[in-house]
């Protein structure tokens, strides 16, 4: 079964790849997905997972901004 750790590790690898390839749309989609997972975690009062997904979403947003300059 897929774990939250595995999901976050995958997303972080995708963010790194998106940075290397300049894939802003993929980063936008990752940010959205992380945000949805954050809200799912919040809905079941899993503050730790929500915080971790919030950080991934912020990381994706920061790389998007970096690429937009």
mmCIF file of C-alpha atoms in Angstrom:
data_model
loop_
_atom_site.group_PDB
_atom_site.id
_atom_site.type_symbol
_atom_site.label_atom_id
_atom_site.label_comp_id
_atom_site.label_asym_id
_atom_site.label_seq_id
_atom_site.Cartn_x
_atom_site.Cartn_y
_atom_site.Cartn_z
ATOM 1 C CA UNK A 1 0.000 0.000 0.000
ATOM 2 C CA UNK A 2 1.185 3.500 -0.871
ATOM 3 C CA UNK A 3 2.176 5.609 2.118
ATOM 4 C CA UNK A 4 2.159 9.348 2.692
ATOM 5 C CA UNK A 5 5.950 9.259 2.895
ATOM 6 C CA UNK A 6 6.110 7.656 -0.558
ATOM 7 C CA UNK A 7 3.670 10.200 -2.009
ATOM 8 C CA UNK A 8 5.689 13.106 -0.637
ATOM 9 C CA UNK A 9 8.988 11.622 -1.819
ATOM 10 C CA UNK A 10 7.520 11.167 -5.297
ATOM 11 C CA UNK A 11 6.207 14.736 -5.348
ATOM 12 C CA UNK A 12 9.575 16.094 -4.243
ATOM 13 C CA UNK A 13 11.324 14.170 -7.040
ATOM 14 C CA UNK A 14 8.791 15.541 -9.528
ATOM 15 C CA UNK A 15 9.415 19.077 -8.273
ATOM 16 C CA UNK A 16 13.157 18.627 -8.764
ATOM 17 C CA UNK A 17 12.564 17.248 -12.257
ATOM 18 C CA UNK A 18 10.167 20.087 -13.039
ATOM 19 C CA UNK A 19 12.826 22.590 -11.999
ATOM 20 C CA UNK A 20 15.443 20.960 -14.233
ATOM 21 C CA UNK A 21 13.112 20.783 -17.229
ATOM 22 C CA UNK A 22 11.363 24.118 -16.653
ATOM 23 C CA UNK A 23 7.929 22.465 -16.547
ATOM 24 C CA UNK A 24 5.809 25.180 -14.926
ATOM 25 C CA UNK A 25 2.475 23.500 -15.755
ATOM 26 C CA UNK A 26 3.564 20.241 -14.128
ATOM 27 C CA UNK A 27 4.629 22.207 -11.059
ATOM 28 C CA UNK A 28 1.263 23.967 -10.971
ATOM 29 C CA UNK A 29 -0.482 20.599 -11.076
ATOM 30 C CA UNK A 30 1.761 19.282 -8.287
ATOM 31 C CA UNK A 31 0.968 22.335 -6.185
ATOM 32 C CA UNK A 32 -2.759 21.753 -6.719
ATOM 33 C CA UNK A 33 -2.500 18.040 -5.876
ATOM 34 C CA UNK A 34 -0.508 18.746 -2.718
ATOM 35 C CA UNK A 35 -3.130 21.299 -1.723
ATOM 36 C CA UNK A 36 -5.928 18.782 -2.216
ATOM 37 C CA UNK A 37 -4.077 16.200 -0.130
ATOM 38 C CA UNK A 38 -3.439 18.845 2.520
ATOM 39 C CA UNK A 39 -7.172 19.557 2.729
ATOM 40 C CA UNK A 40 -7.926 15.835 2.924
ATOM 41 C CA UNK A 41 -5.507 15.493 5.833
ATOM 42 C CA UNK A 42 -7.023 18.517 7.544
ATOM 43 C CA UNK A 43 -10.505 17.042 7.183
ATOM 44 C CA UNK A 44 -9.476 14.059 9.305
ATOM 45 C CA UNK A 45 -7.490 16.227 11.733
ATOM 46 C CA UNK A 46 -4.103 14.845 10.637
ATOM 47 C CA UNK A 47 -2.123 18.011 11.324
ATOM 48 C CA UNK A 48 1.283 16.468 10.644
ATOM 49 C CA UNK A 49 0.361 15.210 7.160
ATOM 50 C CA UNK A 50 -1.437 18.476 6.378
ATOM 51 C CA UNK A 51 1.708 20.414 7.314
ATOM 52 C CA UNK A 52 3.889 18.165 5.171
ATOM 53 C CA UNK A 53 1.625 18.553 2.133
ATOM 54 C CA UNK A 54 1.488 22.319 2.726
ATOM 55 C CA UNK A 55 5.285 22.391 2.561
ATOM 56 C CA UNK A 56 5.298 20.423 -0.709
ATOM 57 C CA UNK A 57 2.705 22.791 -2.199
ATOM 58 C CA UNK A 58 4.815 25.775 -1.148
ATOM 59 C CA UNK A 59 7.927 24.174 -2.602
ATOM 60 C CA UNK A 60 6.174 23.683 -5.956
ATOM 61 C CA UNK A 61 4.923 27.289 -5.888
ATOM 62 C CA UNK A 62 8.393 28.620 -5.123
ATOM 63 C CA UNK A 63 9.936 26.717 -8.026
ATOM 64 C CA UNK A 64 7.183 27.990 -10.347
ATOM 65 C CA UNK A 65 7.985 31.523 -9.279
ATOM 66 C CA UNK A 66 11.706 30.892 -9.699
ATOM 67 C CA UNK A 67 11.137 29.667 -13.262
ATOM 68 C CA UNK A 68 8.922 32.622 -14.074
ATOM 69 C CA UNK A 69 11.718 35.138 -13.526
#
